[in-house]
Amino acid sequence: MPSVQAFASASRPEHTLPGSGRCVLSERRALQLGLALVVLAYVPIALVGLPLFGDGAYYFFKLAIDGVPVFPNLRLGSVLAQLPTLAATRLTEDIGFLRHLFSLTYVALPVGSLLACWLIVRERRPELILFPLLFLVANQINFSAVSELLFSLYLVWPFVLLAALAPNRRLTLIYGAILAPLLLLLHPLGFALAGFLTIVALLNARSEGLIERSWTRAWSGIAAAFAVSAVLRVISTLIGATGYERSLAEPDAAVRYLLPETLPQGLLLTWVAVSGGLAALSLAVGWRRGRRLVEDRLLWPAFMLLPLLGVPVAVDVLFGEGIKLKAGLVLPIALLLMGLSLGIARRPSALAAVPRSPRLARLVLAAALTIALLATAKSAAWWTATHGLMNATASAETSCLAFGPEEPYALQWPWMAIIDDWATPMNALVFRPPWAIPLLLPGDGCRRLDETGQAHLGSWIQRPAARLEARFGPLRSVGAP
């Protein structure tokens, strides 16, 4: 992600901050505390290895045993986040180190996106940080760390704010020139993001603030690049869609893809959208009595409800409910929040009269508390499940464990649902004690292991058991050579 230090060091706006210097300092510290809380909330996610949930387990497995990245369905942009771990496999064979590096890399994506947004807005429009923060609140219902759609959103947020607040900077144009082709190489729904950014770029090209003709031409070029990316992404999806991607076009599958798993998750997403609308309304009315009314009676209570709505979501997660790779509904919510932030940033009255809210810090803290609550629940659920998996393999007396819908018994508890999926056999190799353990194989994998020495970890994942032992640690039996 391009550096935004150049923009962060730009001159302060002409208007002054309200209140005394001491109050401003206190507010700044509270803002920093809120952002620090978000960053710290992601640390346990990395330490317990939650990015290995679902598809992430296969990504790490391929990197660890084959030394090659995964780019499903030719989504080549997904390789970028795998490069640090890929490079490390050339230097070390320590699975624990590689797992932590893999997890930290993927955790750095949302954290880096938020910090980049803060560097962009902190001097001129710090209140705009509420919108990417609300997006991260909504994003907590997703468990996939390797999703190309979420990766795209992490990349787009800083550009949206740069386009709104720094349209005349070369950094913004360079970022846009890189982002346009990259969206083509990520998720099929990237066409929606590219189309949205086409509109953003066209608005900048026609903006009265872009006086110099060279900037107008540059933004027209960026708009064309995003438009081409959107069109090519649609064509690529229509022509080269895989069976899995085509299956999501079925009405029932599309509904399952879009909607969250539980009612509390749906309520949280709805309230994030409501809170974003109230934040935009509060910022739009300016520093007058109307704004005070919106803040006191609507905005602050709305943000206070976020952590309260997060509690049942967290409880569900701890008991194995609401576990899902991602809910596609996060995309339109993100686009809504991006549109609101652009609209507020472009209001001349707001730019002239809204320096920063003295109550911004507590709004940031409320959103940060919600993120911390949900991230902690997810981390705790994953830690519990991985240790349950370790106990299941360590206590087994056989050389191979059958894996299926109702076995092994240790995976049938509700709190084990977070790790009881198709990737469990691979995670059993990563989250394991140091002594010899049995392989966990689906279907008739144990019989095939005895006959061939090949471990069938999935319908398309087959490796010699001896190779798995050499890479991940001792196994009770490696079968026939």
mmCIF file of N, CA and C in Angstrom, residues 64-164:
data_model
loop_
_atom_site.group_PDB
_atom_site.id
_atom_site.type_symbol
_atom_site.label_atom_id
_atom_site.label_comp_id
_atom_site.label_asym_id
_atom_site.label_seq_id
_atom_site.Cartn_x
_atom_site.Cartn_y
_atom_site.Cartn_z
ATOM 1 N N ALA A 64 3.615 -24.028 2.754
ATOM 2 C CA ALA A 64 4.526 -24.742 3.641
ATOM 3 C C ALA A 64 5.097 -25.999 3.008
ATOM 4 N N ILE A 65 4.276 -26.759 2.294
ATOM 5 C CA ILE A 65 4.751 -28.050 1.806
ATOM 6 C C ILE A 65 5.223 -28.010 0.359
ATOM 7 N N ASP A 66 4.638 -27.143 -0.453
ATOM 8 C CA ASP A 66 5.015 -27.069 -1.866
ATOM 9 C C ASP A 66 5.844 -25.839 -2.196
ATOM 10 N N GLY A 67 5.813 -24.833 -1.320
ATOM 11 C CA GLY A 67 6.564 -23.613 -1.589
ATOM 12 C C GLY A 67 6.021 -22.822 -2.759
ATOM 13 N N VAL A 68 4.706 -22.895 -2.978
ATOM 14 C CA VAL A 68 4.082 -22.154 -4.077
ATOM 15 C C VAL A 68 2.854 -21.420 -3.540
ATOM 16 N N PRO A 69 2.548 -20.252 -4.081
ATOM 17 C CA PRO A 69 1.356 -19.519 -3.635
ATOM 18 C C PRO A 69 0.095 -20.078 -4.273
ATOM 19 N N VAL A 70 -1.030 -19.697 -3.719
ATOM 20 C CA VAL A 70 -2.333 -20.112 -4.231
ATOM 21 C C VAL A 70 -3.013 -18.907 -4.853
ATOM 22 N N PHE A 71 -3.498 -19.072 -6.080
ATOM 23 C CA PHE A 71 -4.313 -18.016 -6.699
ATOM 24 C C PHE A 71 -5.553 -18.680 -7.286
ATOM 25 N N PRO A 72 -6.573 -18.887 -6.457
ATOM 26 C CA PRO A 72 -7.770 -19.608 -6.891
ATOM 27 C C PRO A 72 -8.482 -18.891 -8.025
ATOM 28 N N ASN A 73 -8.921 -19.690 -9.000
ATOM 29 C CA ASN A 73 -9.699 -19.145 -10.117
ATOM 30 C C ASN A 73 -8.971 -17.994 -10.814
ATOM 31 N N LEU A 74 -7.636 -18.113 -10.893
ATOM 32 C CA LEU A 74 -6.780 -17.133 -11.581
ATOM 33 C C LEU A 74 -6.875 -15.735 -10.965
ATOM 34 N N ARG A 75 -7.152 -15.654 -9.681
ATOM 35 C CA ARG A 75 -7.157 -14.359 -8.985
ATOM 36 C C ARG A 75 -5.722 -14.045 -8.557
ATOM 37 N N LEU A 76 -4.936 -13.627 -9.520
ATOM 38 C CA LEU A 76 -3.492 -13.507 -9.336
ATOM 39 C C LEU A 76 -3.111 -12.483 -8.279
ATOM 40 N N GLY A 77 -3.960 -11.504 -8.047
ATOM 41 C CA GLY A 77 -3.645 -10.489 -7.051
ATOM 42 C C GLY A 77 -3.525 -11.049 -5.648
ATOM 43 N N SER A 78 -4.131 -12.223 -5.411
ATOM 44 C CA SER A 78 -4.063 -12.813 -4.075
ATOM 45 C C SER A 78 -2.653 -13.248 -3.705
ATOM 46 N N VAL A 79 -1.776 -13.357 -4.694
ATOM 47 C CA VAL A 79 -0.394 -13.774 -4.426
ATOM 48 C C VAL A 79 0.340 -12.728 -3.587
ATOM 49 N N LEU A 80 -0.031 -11.459 -3.716
ATOM 50 C CA LEU A 80 0.703 -10.385 -3.038
ATOM 51 C C LEU A 80 0.799 -10.616 -1.534
ATOM 52 N N ALA A 81 -0.303 -11.008 -0.919
ATOM 53 C CA ALA A 81 -0.299 -11.196 0.534
ATOM 54 C C ALA A 81 0.452 -12.453 0.953
ATOM 55 N N GLN A 82 0.735 -13.333 0.009
ATOM 56 C CA GLN A 82 1.445 -14.567 0.332
ATOM 57 C C GLN A 82 2.952 -14.449 0.148
ATOM 58 N N LEU A 83 3.401 -13.346 -0.437
ATOM 59 C CA LEU A 83 4.824 -13.210 -0.756
ATOM 60 C C LEU A 83 5.738 -13.266 0.468
ATOM 61 N N PRO A 84 5.418 -12.602 1.594
ATOM 62 C CA PRO A 84 6.318 -12.711 2.751
ATOM 63 C C PRO A 84 6.511 -14.148 3.225
ATOM 64 N N THR A 85 5.419 -14.904 3.313
ATOM 65 C CA THR A 85 5.543 -16.299 3.748
ATOM 66 C C THR A 85 6.266 -17.126 2.701
ATOM 67 N N LEU A 86 5.984 -16.862 1.438
ATOM 68 C CA LEU A 86 6.673 -17.580 0.360
ATOM 69 C C LEU A 86 8.174 -17.357 0.437
ATOM 70 N N ALA A 87 8.586 -16.120 0.654
ATOM 71 C CA ALA A 87 10.017 -15.827 0.777
ATOM 72 C C ALA A 87 10.610 -16.518 1.996
ATOM 73 N N ALA A 88 9.854 -16.559 3.086
ATOM 74 C CA ALA A 88 10.368 -17.169 4.318
ATOM 75 C C ALA A 88 10.552 -18.673 4.180
ATOM 76 N N THR A 89 9.761 -19.327 3.322
ATOM 77 C CA THR A 89 9.928 -20.774 3.143
ATOM 78 C C THR A 89 11.275 -21.111 2.533
ATOM 79 N N ARG A 90 11.909 -20.142 1.875
ATOM 80 C CA ARG A 90 13.253 -20.359 1.314
ATOM 81 C C ARG A 90 14.332 -20.241 2.386
ATOM 82 N N LEU A 91 13.964 -19.673 3.537
ATOM 83 C CA LEU A 91 14.953 -19.396 4.578
ATOM 84 C C LEU A 91 14.812 -20.289 5.800
ATOM 85 N N THR A 92 13.625 -20.811 6.054
ATOM 86 C CA THR A 92 13.414 -21.613 7.254
ATOM 87 C C THR A 92 12.360 -22.676 6.996
ATOM 88 N N GLU A 93 12.432 -23.750 7.774
ATOM 89 C CA GLU A 93 11.429 -24.811 7.722
ATOM 90 C C GLU A 93 10.617 -24.869 9.013
ATOM 91 N N ASP A 94 10.773 -23.878 9.850
ATOM 92 C CA ASP A 94 10.063 -23.831 11.123
ATOM 93 C C ASP A 94 8.583 -23.523 10.870
ATOM 94 N N ILE A 95 7.733 -24.532 11.028
ATOM 95 C CA ILE A 95 6.311 -24.372 10.742
ATOM 96 C C ILE A 95 5.669 -23.345 11.664
ATOM 97 N N GLY A 96 6.088 -23.328 12.920
ATOM 98 C CA GLY A 96 5.528 -22.349 13.852
ATOM 99 C C GLY A 96 5.820 -20.929 13.418
ATOM 100 N N PHE A 97 7.052 -20.673 13.016
ATOM 101 C CA PHE A 97 7.418 -19.335 12.551
ATOM 102 C C PHE A 97 6.647 -18.975 11.287
ATOM 103 N N LEU A 98 6.566 -19.911 10.351
ATOM 104 C CA LEU A 98 5.861 -19.640 9.097
ATOM 105 C C LEU A 98 4.379 -19.374 9.350
ATOM 106 N N ARG A 99 3.793 -20.123 10.282
ATOM 107 C CA ARG A 99 2.382 -19.907 10.603
ATOM 108 C C ARG A 99 2.156 -18.513 11.167
ATOM 109 N N HIS A 100 3.024 -18.085 12.074
ATOM 110 C CA HIS A 100 2.871 -16.752 12.657
ATOM 111 C C HIS A 100 3.090 -15.667 11.605
ATOM 112 N N LEU A 101 4.053 -15.858 10.720
ATOM 113 C CA LEU A 101 4.291 -14.871 9.665
ATOM 114 C C LEU A 101 3.094 -14.789 8.728
ATOM 115 N N PHE A 102 2.568 -15.938 8.340
ATOM 116 C CA PHE A 102 1.382 -15.978 7.478
ATOM 117 C C PHE A 102 0.226 -15.230 8.138
ATOM 118 N N SER A 103 -0.008 -15.510 9.409
ATOM 119 C CA SER A 103 -1.118 -14.872 10.123
ATOM 120 C C SER A 103 -0.904 -13.373 10.269
ATOM 121 N N LEU A 104 0.305 -12.971 10.629
ATOM 122 C CA LEU A 104 0.590 -11.546 10.795
ATOM 123 C C LEU A 104 0.433 -10.795 9.478
ATOM 124 N N THR A 105 0.827 -11.417 8.380
ATOM 125 C CA THR A 105 0.701 -10.757 7.079
ATOM 126 C C THR A 105 -0.755 -10.460 6.760
ATOM 127 N N TYR A 106 -1.623 -11.432 6.974
ATOM 128 C CA TYR A 106 -3.032 -11.219 6.645
ATOM 129 C C TYR A 106 -3.725 -10.302 7.647
ATOM 130 N N VAL A 107 -3.304 -10.338 8.896
ATOM 131 C CA VAL A 107 -3.851 -9.401 9.876
ATOM 132 C C VAL A 107 -3.419 -7.978 9.556
ATOM 133 N N ALA A 108 -2.227 -7.836 8.976
ATOM 134 C CA ALA A 108 -1.717 -6.502 8.643
ATOM 135 C C ALA A 108 -2.554 -5.813 7.565
ATOM 136 N N LEU A 109 -3.330 -6.560 6.789
ATOM 137 C CA LEU A 109 -4.114 -5.942 5.712
ATOM 138 C C LEU A 109 -5.193 -5.001 6.259
ATOM 139 N N PRO A 110 -6.114 -5.456 7.111
ATOM 140 C CA PRO A 110 -7.103 -4.507 7.646
ATOM 141 C C PRO A 110 -6.488 -3.462 8.557
ATOM 142 N N VAL A 111 -5.491 -3.861 9.357
ATOM 143 C CA VAL A 111 -4.848 -2.902 10.257
ATOM 144 C C VAL A 111 -4.125 -1.829 9.456
ATOM 145 N N GLY A 112 -3.367 -2.239 8.444
ATOM 146 C CA GLY A 112 -2.651 -1.277 7.607
ATOM 147 C C GLY A 112 -3.593 -0.354 6.870
ATOM 148 N N SER A 113 -4.723 -0.895 6.407
ATOM 149 C CA SER A 113 -5.710 -0.066 5.718
ATOM 150 C C SER A 113 -6.258 1.014 6.646
ATOM 151 N N LEU A 114 -6.604 0.635 7.877
ATOM 152 C CA LEU A 114 -7.144 1.613 8.829
ATOM 153 C C LEU A 114 -6.112 2.678 9.174
ATOM 154 N N LEU A 115 -4.873 2.267 9.431
ATOM 155 C CA LEU A 115 -3.836 3.238 9.786
ATOM 156 C C LEU A 115 -3.534 4.168 8.617
ATOM 157 N N ALA A 116 -3.560 3.641 7.397
ATOM 158 C CA ALA A 116 -3.369 4.503 6.231
ATOM 159 C C ALA A 116 -4.495 5.527 6.130
ATOM 160 N N CYS A 117 -5.725 5.078 6.383
ATOM 161 C CA CYS A 117 -6.861 6.013 6.377
ATOM 162 C C CYS A 117 -6.671 7.106 7.424
ATOM 163 N N TRP A 118 -6.177 6.739 8.598
ATOM 164 C CA TRP A 118 -5.976 7.729 9.651
ATOM 165 C C TRP A 118 -4.897 8.737 9.260
ATOM 166 N N LEU A 119 -3.820 8.281 8.669
ATOM 167 C CA LEU A 119 -2.774 9.203 8.229
ATOM 168 C C LEU A 119 -3.307 10.189 7.194
ATOM 169 N N ILE A 120 -4.253 9.742 6.393
ATOM 170 C CA ILE A 120 -4.810 10.600 5.349
ATOM 171 C C ILE A 120 -5.736 11.666 5.934
ATOM 172 N N VAL A 121 -6.546 11.293 6.922
ATOM 173 C CA VAL A 121 -7.599 12.206 7.391
ATOM 174 C C VAL A 121 -7.229 12.980 8.645
ATOM 175 N N ARG A 122 -6.190 12.606 9.348
ATOM 176 C CA ARG A 122 -5.996 13.113 10.707
ATOM 177 C C ARG A 122 -5.774 14.617 10.778
ATOM 178 N N GLU A 123 -5.156 15.224 9.769
ATOM 179 C CA GLU A 123 -4.854 16.649 9.839
ATOM 180 C C GLU A 123 -6.015 17.520 9.377
ATOM 181 N N ARG A 124 -6.751 17.073 8.389
ATOM 182 C CA ARG A 124 -7.802 17.921 7.817
ATOM 183 C C ARG A 124 -9.207 17.485 8.216
ATOM 184 N N ARG A 125 -9.487 16.209 8.131
ATOM 185 C CA ARG A 125 -10.850 15.739 8.380
ATOM 186 C C ARG A 125 -10.839 14.484 9.245
ATOM 187 N N PRO A 126 -10.390 14.559 10.482
ATOM 188 C CA PRO A 126 -10.279 13.349 11.311
ATOM 189 C C PRO A 126 -11.608 12.644 11.537
ATOM 190 N N GLU A 127 -12.719 13.399 11.440
ATOM 191 C CA GLU A 127 -14.017 12.764 11.663
ATOM 192 C C GLU A 127 -14.337 11.707 10.611
ATOM 193 N N LEU A 128 -13.678 11.768 9.449
ATOM 194 C CA LEU A 128 -13.934 10.783 8.399
ATOM 195 C C LEU A 128 -13.437 9.391 8.772
ATOM 196 N N ILE A 129 -12.614 9.272 9.800
ATOM 197 C CA ILE A 129 -12.137 7.951 10.223
ATOM 198 C C ILE A 129 -13.286 7.084 10.725
ATOM 199 N N LEU A 130 -14.419 7.720 11.073
ATOM 200 C CA LEU A 130 -15.566 6.946 11.539
ATOM 201 C C LEU A 130 -16.041 5.955 10.489
ATOM 202 N N PHE A 131 -15.925 6.296 9.220
ATOM 203 C CA PHE A 131 -16.485 5.442 8.171
ATOM 204 C C PHE A 131 -15.667 4.169 7.945
ATOM 205 N N PRO A 132 -14.339 4.227 7.786
ATOM 206 C CA PRO A 132 -13.595 2.961 7.731
ATOM 207 C C PRO A 132 -13.671 2.172 9.032
ATOM 208 N N LEU A 133 -13.805 2.865 10.165
ATOM 209 C CA LEU A 133 -13.973 2.145 11.433
ATOM 210 C C LEU A 133 -15.281 1.357 11.447
ATOM 211 N N LEU A 134 -16.349 1.968 10.972
ATOM 212 C CA LEU A 134 -17.630 1.264 10.904
ATOM 213 C C LEU A 134 -17.548 0.078 9.952
ATOM 214 N N PHE A 135 -16.798 0.228 8.871
ATOM 215 C CA PHE A 135 -16.601 -0.909 7.968
ATOM 216 C C PHE A 135 -15.926 -2.067 8.699
ATOM 217 N N LEU A 136 -14.911 -1.773 9.504
ATOM 218 C CA LEU A 136 -14.234 -2.840 10.242
ATOM 219 C C LEU A 136 -15.152 -3.480 11.281
ATOM 220 N N VAL A 137 -16.084 -2.711 11.831
ATOM 221 C CA VAL A 137 -17.081 -3.307 12.727
ATOM 222 C C VAL A 137 -17.898 -4.345 11.964
ATOM 223 N N ALA A 138 -18.403 -3.957 10.795
ATOM 224 C CA ALA A 138 -19.185 -4.890 9.979
ATOM 225 C C ALA A 138 -18.352 -6.093 9.559
ATOM 226 N N ASN A 139 -17.086 -5.866 9.296
ATOM 227 C CA ASN A 139 -16.209 -6.925 8.801
ATOM 228 C C ASN A 139 -15.942 -8.000 9.846
ATOM 229 N N GLN A 140 -16.253 -7.730 11.107
ATOM 230 C CA GLN A 140 -15.976 -8.718 12.154
ATOM 231 C C GLN A 140 -16.851 -9.958 12.049
ATOM 232 N N ILE A 141 -17.923 -9.909 11.294
ATOM 233 C CA ILE A 141 -18.733 -11.121 11.142
ATOM 234 C C ILE A 141 -18.100 -12.078 10.148
ATOM 235 N N ASN A 142 -17.084 -11.625 9.408
ATOM 236 C CA ASN A 142 -16.394 -12.477 8.445
ATOM 237 C C ASN A 142 -15.216 -13.176 9.116
ATOM 238 N N PHE A 143 -14.988 -14.435 8.743
ATOM 239 C CA PHE A 143 -13.889 -15.197 9.324
ATOM 240 C C PHE A 143 -12.754 -15.424 8.330
ATOM 241 N N SER A 144 -12.990 -15.210 7.065
ATOM 242 C CA SER A 144 -11.940 -15.431 6.075
ATOM 243 C C SER A 144 -10.931 -14.293 6.104
ATOM 244 N N ALA A 145 -9.663 -14.656 6.252
ATOM 245 C CA ALA A 145 -8.595 -13.660 6.174
ATOM 246 C C ALA A 145 -8.031 -13.564 4.772
ATOM 247 N N VAL A 146 -8.273 -14.582 3.943
ATOM 248 C CA VAL A 146 -7.645 -14.632 2.620
ATOM 249 C C VAL A 146 -8.610 -14.251 1.508
ATOM 250 N N SER A 147 -9.790 -13.759 1.856
ATOM 251 C CA SER A 147 -10.784 -13.379 0.851
ATOM 252 C C SER A 147 -10.263 -12.264 -0.048
ATOM 253 N N GLU A 148 -10.320 -12.492 -1.359
ATOM 254 C CA GLU A 148 -9.881 -11.460 -2.303
ATOM 255 C C GLU A 148 -10.824 -10.265 -2.293
ATOM 256 N N LEU A 149 -12.096 -10.491 -1.978
ATOM 257 C CA LEU A 149 -13.045 -9.378 -1.904
ATOM 258 C C LEU A 149 -12.685 -8.448 -0.751
ATOM 259 N N LEU A 150 -12.395 -9.014 0.407
ATOM 260 C CA LEU A 150 -12.009 -8.186 1.551
ATOM 261 C C LEU A 150 -10.662 -7.516 1.305
ATOM 262 N N PHE A 151 -9.741 -8.215 0.672
ATOM 263 C CA PHE A 151 -8.452 -7.628 0.304
ATOM 264 C C PHE A 151 -8.680 -6.398 -0.568
ATOM 265 N N SER A 152 -9.598 -6.512 -1.525
ATOM 266 C CA SER A 152 -9.910 -5.377 -2.400
ATOM 267 C C SER A 152 -10.435 -4.191 -1.595
ATOM 268 N N LEU A 153 -11.311 -4.459 -0.647
ATOM 269 C CA LEU A 153 -11.872 -3.373 0.165
ATOM 270 C C LEU A 153 -10.800 -2.700 1.010
ATOM 271 N N TYR A 154 -9.876 -3.483 1.553
ATOM 272 C CA TYR A 154 -8.786 -2.889 2.333
ATOM 273 C C TYR A 154 -7.953 -1.946 1.469
ATOM 274 N N LEU A 155 -7.768 -2.299 0.211
ATOM 275 C CA LEU A 155 -6.975 -1.463 -0.690
ATOM 276 C C LEU A 155 -7.737 -0.219 -1.141
ATOM 277 N N VAL A 156 -9.039 -0.346 -1.306
ATOM 278 C CA VAL A 156 -9.834 0.749 -1.867
ATOM 279 C C VAL A 156 -10.058 1.869 -0.856
ATOM 280 N N TRP A 157 -10.223 1.536 0.421
ATOM 281 C CA TRP A 157 -10.540 2.568 1.413
ATOM 282 C C TRP A 157 -9.546 3.734 1.416
ATOM 283 N N PRO A 158 -8.230 3.502 1.479
ATOM 284 C CA PRO A 158 -7.307 4.646 1.465
ATOM 285 C C PRO A 158 -7.409 5.473 0.189
ATOM 286 N N PHE A 159 -7.651 4.800 -0.951
ATOM 287 C CA PHE A 159 -7.748 5.565 -2.195
ATOM 288 C C PHE A 159 -8.970 6.470 -2.194
ATOM 289 N N VAL A 160 -10.086 5.986 -1.672
ATOM 290 C CA VAL A 160 -11.298 6.811 -1.612
ATOM 291 C C VAL A 160 -11.029 8.089 -0.827
ATOM 292 N N LEU A 161 -10.365 7.960 0.305
ATOM 293 C CA LEU A 161 -10.084 9.139 1.131
ATOM 294 C C LEU A 161 -9.034 10.034 0.492
ATOM 295 N N LEU A 162 -8.053 9.448 -0.160
ATOM 296 C CA LEU A 162 -7.076 10.260 -0.890
ATOM 297 C C LEU A 162 -7.749 11.028 -2.019
ATOM 298 N N ALA A 163 -8.635 10.353 -2.750
ATOM 299 C CA ALA A 163 -9.329 11.015 -3.854
ATOM 300 C C ALA A 163 -10.192 12.168 -3.356
ATOM 301 N N ALA A 164 -10.744 12.033 -2.153
ATOM 302 C CA ALA A 164 -11.601 13.083 -1.607
ATOM 303 C C ALA A 164 -10.808 14.247 -1.037
#
